[in-house]
PDB file of C-alpha atoms in Angstrom:
ATOM      1  CA  UNK A  28       1.908 -32.746  52.361  1.00 50.00           C
ATOM      2  CA  UNK A  29       0.468 -29.018  52.256  1.00 46.00           C
ATOM      3  CA  UNK A  30       3.588 -28.501  49.530  1.00 49.00           C
ATOM      4  CA  UNK A  31       2.170 -31.366  47.288  1.00 38.00           C
ATOM      5  CA  UNK A  32      -1.399 -29.706  47.786  1.00 43.00           C
ATOM      6  CA  UNK A  33       0.250 -26.506  46.628  1.00 44.00           C
ATOM      7  CA  UNK A  34       2.298 -28.010  43.942  1.00 39.00           C
ATOM      8  CA  UNK A  35      -0.322 -29.595  42.218  1.00 41.00           C
ATOM      9  CA  UNK A  36      -2.574 -26.709  42.649  1.00 46.00           C
ATOM     10  CA  UNK A  37      -0.078 -25.023  40.835  1.00 44.00           C
ATOM     11  CA  UNK A  38       0.188 -27.722  38.152  1.00 39.00           C
ATOM     12  CA  UNK A  39      -2.610 -26.073  35.829  1.00 41.00           C
ATOM     13  CA  UNK A  40      -1.563 -22.867  35.700  1.00 38.00           C
ATOM     14  CA  UNK A  41       2.150 -24.198  34.849  1.00 37.00           C
ATOM     15  CA  UNK A  42       0.859 -26.153  32.286  1.00 36.00           C
ATOM     16  CA  UNK A  43      -1.305 -23.520  30.703  1.00 35.00           C
ATOM     17  CA  UNK A  44       1.629 -20.990  30.593  1.00 37.00           C
ATOM     18  CA  UNK A  45       3.860 -23.516  29.227  1.00 37.00           C
ATOM     19  CA  UNK A  46       1.418 -24.203  26.021  1.00 37.00           C
ATOM     20  CA  UNK A  47       1.952 -20.117  24.963  1.00 37.00           C
ATOM     21  CA  UNK A  48       3.396 -19.332  22.214  1.00 37.00           C
ATOM     22  CA  UNK A  49       7.096 -18.238  22.230  1.00 37.00           C
ATOM     23  CA  UNK A  50       5.873 -15.776  20.028  1.00 43.00           C
ATOM     24  CA  UNK A  51       3.634 -13.311  21.501  1.00 41.00           C
ATOM     25  CA  UNK A  52       2.413 -12.024  18.080  1.00 43.00           C
ATOM     26  CA  UNK A  53       1.692 -15.374  16.586  1.00 47.00           C
ATOM     27  CA  UNK A  54      -2.051 -15.307  17.993  1.00 53.00           C
ATOM     28  CA  UNK A  55      -2.223 -11.807  17.258  1.00 87.00           C
ATOM     29  CA  UNK A  56      -2.821 -11.546  13.492  1.00 94.00           C
ATOM     30  CA  UNK A  57      -6.016 -11.284  12.072  1.00 96.00           C
ATOM     31  CA  UNK A  58      -7.458 -11.667   8.384  1.00 96.00           C
ATOM     32  CA  UNK A  59      -6.108  -8.149   7.586  1.00 97.00           C
ATOM     33  CA  UNK A  60      -2.459  -8.818   8.544  1.00 97.00           C
ATOM     34  CA  UNK A  61      -2.369 -11.813   6.224  1.00 97.00           C
ATOM     35  CA  UNK A  62      -3.798 -10.163   3.426  1.00 96.00           C
ATOM     36  CA  UNK A  63      -1.458  -7.266   3.982  1.00 97.00           C
ATOM     37  CA  UNK A  64       1.738  -9.267   3.767  1.00 97.00           C
ATOM     38  CA  UNK A  65       0.350 -11.779   1.319  1.00 96.00           C
ATOM     39  CA  UNK A  66      -0.621  -8.975  -1.256  1.00 96.00           C
ATOM     40  CA  UNK A  67       3.006  -6.828   0.042  1.00 97.00           C
ATOM     41  CA  UNK A  68       5.349  -9.865  -0.917  1.00 96.00           C
ATOM     42  CA  UNK A  69       4.318  -9.717  -4.454  1.00 96.00           C
ATOM     43  CA  UNK A  70       4.450  -6.232  -4.840  1.00 96.00           C
ATOM     44  CA  UNK A  71       7.910  -5.674  -3.051  1.00 97.00           C
ATOM     45  CA  UNK A  72       8.954  -8.571  -5.457  1.00 97.00           C
ATOM     46  CA  UNK A  73       7.991  -6.588  -8.209  1.00 97.00           C
ATOM     47  CA  UNK A  74       9.737  -3.679  -6.984  1.00 97.00           C
ATOM     48  CA  UNK A  75      12.931  -5.383  -6.595  1.00 97.00           C
ATOM     49  CA  UNK A  76      12.254  -6.660 -10.010  1.00 97.00           C
ATOM     50  CA  UNK A  77      11.735  -3.057 -11.318  1.00 97.00           C
ATOM     51  CA  UNK A  78      14.721  -1.932  -9.532  1.00 97.00           C
ATOM     52  CA  UNK A  79      17.137  -4.687 -11.080  1.00 97.00           C
ATOM     53  CA  UNK A  80      15.888  -3.793 -14.612  1.00 97.00           C
ATOM     54  CA  UNK A  81      17.480   0.040 -13.815  1.00 96.00           C
ATOM     55  CA  UNK A  82      20.567  -1.496 -12.521  1.00 92.00           C
ATOM     56  CA  UNK A  83      21.323  -3.133 -15.656  1.00 90.00           C
ATOM     57  CA  UNK A  84      19.534  -0.532 -18.383  1.00 91.00           C
ATOM     58  CA  UNK A  85      21.210   2.857 -19.614  1.00 92.00           C
ATOM     59  CA  UNK A  86      19.534   4.355 -16.559  1.00 96.00           C
ATOM     60  CA  UNK A  87      20.838   7.851 -15.104  1.00 97.00           C
ATOM     61  CA  UNK A  88      23.132   7.582 -11.948  1.00 97.00           C
ATOM     62  CA  UNK A  89      20.311   9.191 -10.179  1.00 97.00           C
ATOM     63  CA  UNK A  90      17.885   6.120 -10.937  1.00 98.00           C
ATOM     64  CA  UNK A  91      20.305   3.208 -10.404  1.00 97.00           C
ATOM     65  CA  UNK A  92      21.123   5.012  -6.644  1.00 97.00           C
ATOM     66  CA  UNK A  93      17.534   4.839  -5.737  1.00 97.00           C
ATOM     67  CA  UNK A  94      17.004   1.447  -7.505  1.00 98.00           C
ATOM     68  CA  UNK A  95      19.905  -0.125  -5.570  1.00 97.00           C
ATOM     69  CA  UNK A  96      18.181   1.675  -2.217  1.00 96.00           C
ATOM     70  CA  UNK A  97      14.516   0.165  -3.266  1.00 97.00           C
ATOM     71  CA  UNK A  98      16.013  -2.966  -3.303  1.00 96.00           C
ATOM     72  CA  UNK A  99      18.286  -3.050  -0.344  1.00 96.00           C
ATOM     73  CA  UNK A 100      15.149  -2.200   1.643  1.00 96.00           C
ATOM     74  CA  UNK A 101      12.465  -4.246   0.040  1.00 96.00           C
ATOM     75  CA  UNK A 102      14.650  -7.464  -0.003  1.00 95.00           C
ATOM     76  CA  UNK A 103      14.800  -8.201   3.347  1.00 97.00           C
ATOM     77  CA  UNK A 104      11.489  -7.116   4.003  1.00 97.00           C
ATOM     78  CA  UNK A 105      10.275  -9.829   1.516  1.00 97.00           C
ATOM     79  CA  UNK A 106      12.263 -12.639   3.525  1.00 97.00           C
ATOM     80  CA  UNK A 107      10.803 -11.397   6.490  1.00 97.00           C
ATOM     81  CA  UNK A 108       7.411 -11.386   5.432  1.00 97.00           C
ATOM     82  CA  UNK A 109       7.471 -14.941   3.972  1.00 97.00           C
ATOM     83  CA  UNK A 110       8.751 -16.034   7.663  1.00 97.00           C
ATOM     84  CA  UNK A 111       5.666 -14.735   9.130  1.00 97.00           C
ATOM     85  CA  UNK A 112       3.591 -16.487   6.784  1.00 97.00           C
ATOM     86  CA  UNK A 113       5.043 -19.470   7.405  1.00 96.00           C
ATOM     87  CA  UNK A 114       4.815 -18.730  10.899  1.00 95.00           C
ATOM     88  CA  UNK A 115       1.249 -18.079  10.714  1.00 96.00           C
ATOM     89  CA  UNK A 116       0.752 -21.382   8.857  1.00 94.00           C
ATOM     90  CA  UNK A 117      -0.641 -19.491   5.530  1.00 94.00           C
ATOM     91  CA  UNK A 118       0.543 -19.862   1.885  1.00 89.00           C
ATOM     92  CA  UNK A 119       3.053 -17.111   0.400  1.00 80.00           C
ATOM     93  CA  UNK A 120       1.178 -16.647  -2.585  1.00 71.00           C
ATOM     94  CA  UNK A 121      -1.952 -14.750  -2.849  1.00 59.00           C
ATOM     95  CA  UNK A 122      -4.064 -15.941  -5.876  1.00 52.00           C
ATOM     96  CA  UNK A 123      -6.276 -13.239  -5.488  1.00 45.00           C
ATOM     97  CA  UNK A 124      -3.863 -10.311  -5.721  1.00 48.00           C
ATOM     98  CA  UNK A 125      -4.672  -8.530  -9.185  1.00 56.00           C
ATOM     99  CA  UNK A 126      -2.921  -5.917 -10.811  1.00 56.00           C
ATOM    100  CA  UNK A 127      -4.364  -3.170  -8.142  1.00 68.00           C
ATOM    101  CA  UNK A 128      -2.444  -1.331  -5.900  1.00 87.00           C
ATOM    102  CA  UNK A 129       0.311  -0.165  -8.341  1.00 92.00           C
ATOM    103  CA  UNK A 130       1.204  -3.410  -9.502  1.00 95.00           C
ATOM    104  CA  UNK A 131       2.419  -3.114 -12.895  1.00 95.00           C
ATOM    105  CA  UNK A 132       1.239  -5.361 -15.944  1.00 94.00           C
ATOM    106  CA  UNK A 133       3.503  -7.623 -17.819  1.00 94.00           C
ATOM    107  CA  UNK A 134       2.813  -4.917 -20.764  1.00 96.00           C
ATOM    108  CA  UNK A 135       4.105  -2.267 -18.593  1.00 96.00           C
ATOM    109  CA  UNK A 136       7.095  -4.315 -17.729  1.00 96.00           C
ATOM    110  CA  UNK A 137       7.969  -5.510 -21.209  1.00 96.00           C
ATOM    111  CA  UNK A 138       7.586  -1.991 -22.401  1.00 97.00           C
ATOM    112  CA  UNK A 139      10.399  -0.762 -19.649  1.00 97.00           C
ATOM    113  CA  UNK A 140      12.749  -3.683 -20.426  1.00 96.00           C
ATOM    114  CA  UNK A 141      12.706  -1.915 -24.140  1.00 96.00           C
ATOM    115  CA  UNK A 142      13.418   1.719 -23.364  1.00 96.00           C
ATOM    116  CA  UNK A 143      16.884   3.104 -22.332  1.00 95.00           C
ATOM    117  CA  UNK A 144      18.801   6.624 -21.515  1.00 96.00           C
ATOM    118  CA  UNK A 145      16.162   9.771 -20.621  1.00 96.00           C
ATOM    119  CA  UNK A 146      13.120   7.719 -21.870  1.00 97.00           C
ATOM    120  CA  UNK A 147      13.890   4.445 -19.623  1.00 98.00           C
ATOM    121  CA  UNK A 148      14.424   6.804 -16.737  1.00 98.00           C
ATOM    122  CA  UNK A 149      11.147   8.671 -16.945  1.00 98.00           C
ATOM    123  CA  UNK A 150       9.252   5.695 -17.355  1.00 98.00           C
ATOM    124  CA  UNK A 151      10.968   3.758 -14.720  1.00 98.00           C
ATOM    125  CA  UNK A 152      10.092   6.861 -12.167  1.00 98.00           C
ATOM    126  CA  UNK A 153       6.711   7.091 -13.363  1.00 98.00           C
ATOM    127  CA  UNK A 154       5.866   3.449 -12.816  1.00 98.00           C
ATOM    128  CA  UNK A 155       7.450   3.305  -9.636  1.00 98.00           C
ATOM    129  CA  UNK A 156       5.951   6.437  -8.278  1.00 98.00           C
ATOM    130  CA  UNK A 157       2.555   4.712  -9.178  1.00 97.00           C
ATOM    131  CA  UNK A 158       4.052   1.489  -7.448  1.00 98.00           C
ATOM    132  CA  UNK A 159       5.144   3.070  -4.410  1.00 98.00           C
ATOM    133  CA  UNK A 160       1.238   4.984  -4.130  1.00 98.00           C
ATOM    134  CA  UNK A 161      -0.315   1.753  -3.890  1.00 97.00           C
ATOM    135  CA  UNK A 162       2.031   0.311  -1.332  1.00 97.00           C
ATOM    136  CA  UNK A 163       1.475   3.257   0.756  1.00 98.00           C
ATOM    137  CA  UNK A 164      -2.140   2.537   0.428  1.00 97.00           C
ATOM    138  CA  UNK A 165      -1.907  -0.998   1.025  1.00 97.00           C
ATOM    139  CA  UNK A 166       0.159  -0.297   4.460  1.00 98.00           C
ATOM    140  CA  UNK A 167      -2.624   2.543   5.292  1.00 98.00           C
ATOM    141  CA  UNK A 168      -5.138  -0.157   5.316  1.00 98.00           C
ATOM    142  CA  UNK A 169      -3.395  -2.570   7.406  1.00 98.00           C
ATOM    143  CA  UNK A 170      -2.732  -0.142  10.050  1.00 98.00           C
ATOM    144  CA  UNK A 171      -6.672   0.994   9.913  1.00 98.00           C
ATOM    145  CA  UNK A 172      -7.372  -2.916   9.473  1.00 98.00           C
ATOM    146  CA  UNK A 173      -4.589  -4.829  10.897  1.00 97.00           C
ATOM    147  CA  UNK A 174      -4.175  -6.398  14.478  1.00 97.00           C
ATOM    148  CA  UNK A 175      -0.228  -7.790  14.218  1.00 97.00           C
ATOM    149  CA  UNK A 176       2.338  -5.477  15.809  1.00 97.00           C
ATOM    150  CA  UNK A 177       4.942  -6.590  13.262  1.00 97.00           C
ATOM    151  CA  UNK A 178       2.819  -6.084  10.417  1.00 98.00           C
ATOM    152  CA  UNK A 179       1.762  -2.733  11.685  1.00 98.00           C
ATOM    153  CA  UNK A 180       5.200  -1.823  12.277  1.00 98.00           C
ATOM    154  CA  UNK A 181       6.177  -2.933   9.075  1.00 98.00           C
ATOM    155  CA  UNK A 182       3.354  -0.648   7.278  1.00 98.00           C
ATOM    156  CA  UNK A 183       4.526   2.307   9.207  1.00 98.00           C
ATOM    157  CA  UNK A 184       7.888   1.756   7.626  1.00 97.00           C
ATOM    158  CA  UNK A 185       6.700   1.350   4.158  1.00 97.00           C
ATOM    159  CA  UNK A 186       4.753   4.371   4.451  1.00 98.00           C
ATOM    160  CA  UNK A 187       7.948   6.346   5.750  1.00 98.00           C
ATOM    161  CA  UNK A 188      10.222   4.871   3.092  1.00 97.00           C
ATOM    162  CA  UNK A 189       8.189   4.862   0.131  1.00 97.00           C
ATOM    163  CA  UNK A 190       6.604   8.699   0.650  1.00 98.00           C
ATOM    164  CA  UNK A 191      10.502   9.683   0.924  1.00 98.00           C
ATOM    165  CA  UNK A 192      11.157   7.596  -2.225  1.00 98.00           C
ATOM    166  CA  UNK A 193       8.031   9.075  -4.096  1.00 98.00           C
ATOM    167  CA  UNK A 194       9.184  12.614  -3.208  1.00 98.00           C
ATOM    168  CA  UNK A 195      12.722  12.028  -4.500  1.00 98.00           C
ATOM    169  CA  UNK A 196      11.330  10.532  -7.435  1.00 98.00           C
ATOM    170  CA  UNK A 197       8.907  13.173  -7.907  1.00 98.00           C
ATOM    171  CA  UNK A 198      12.004  15.504  -8.092  1.00 98.00           C
ATOM    172  CA  UNK A 199      13.869  13.788 -10.364  1.00 97.00           C
ATOM    173  CA  UNK A 200      11.371  13.725 -12.619  1.00 96.00           C
ATOM    174  CA  UNK A 201      11.438  17.443 -12.627  1.00 87.00           C
TER     175      UNK A 201
END
């Protein structure tokens, strides 16, 4: 009888524990994390689009190598961030995302696509530096305001990777 009472007394604790999330950070995200990821997805998508332009253009070997590096890093990050948005049950599109944070306008992208050779390299590097600086600013905001451990880790990675790439691009510009 005492064993039965002990089991019944422990049952609510077991049920509460069973209702917990299998992903400990699901409950740990906030509005800043959602905004960061919703904004970073299209930001990364545009960087991948720009990288693809460089790989297809008459760009220098250095620019093509950097573009491949950017695409290889940011492509998987896009997929990861979209998974987080699904986990958080929020849309992956961010209707309020404007051309801020280093995003290129349609006119910028069209103009870049019309260039080739050294002119392409110079414009691509200039635009990508601006683009990366915007991503670094977004990541710093996430570190200041966010609380999701995964988003914070990504923000630190974005800052490290993109600051290194900015230095490389500035070196290529001379």
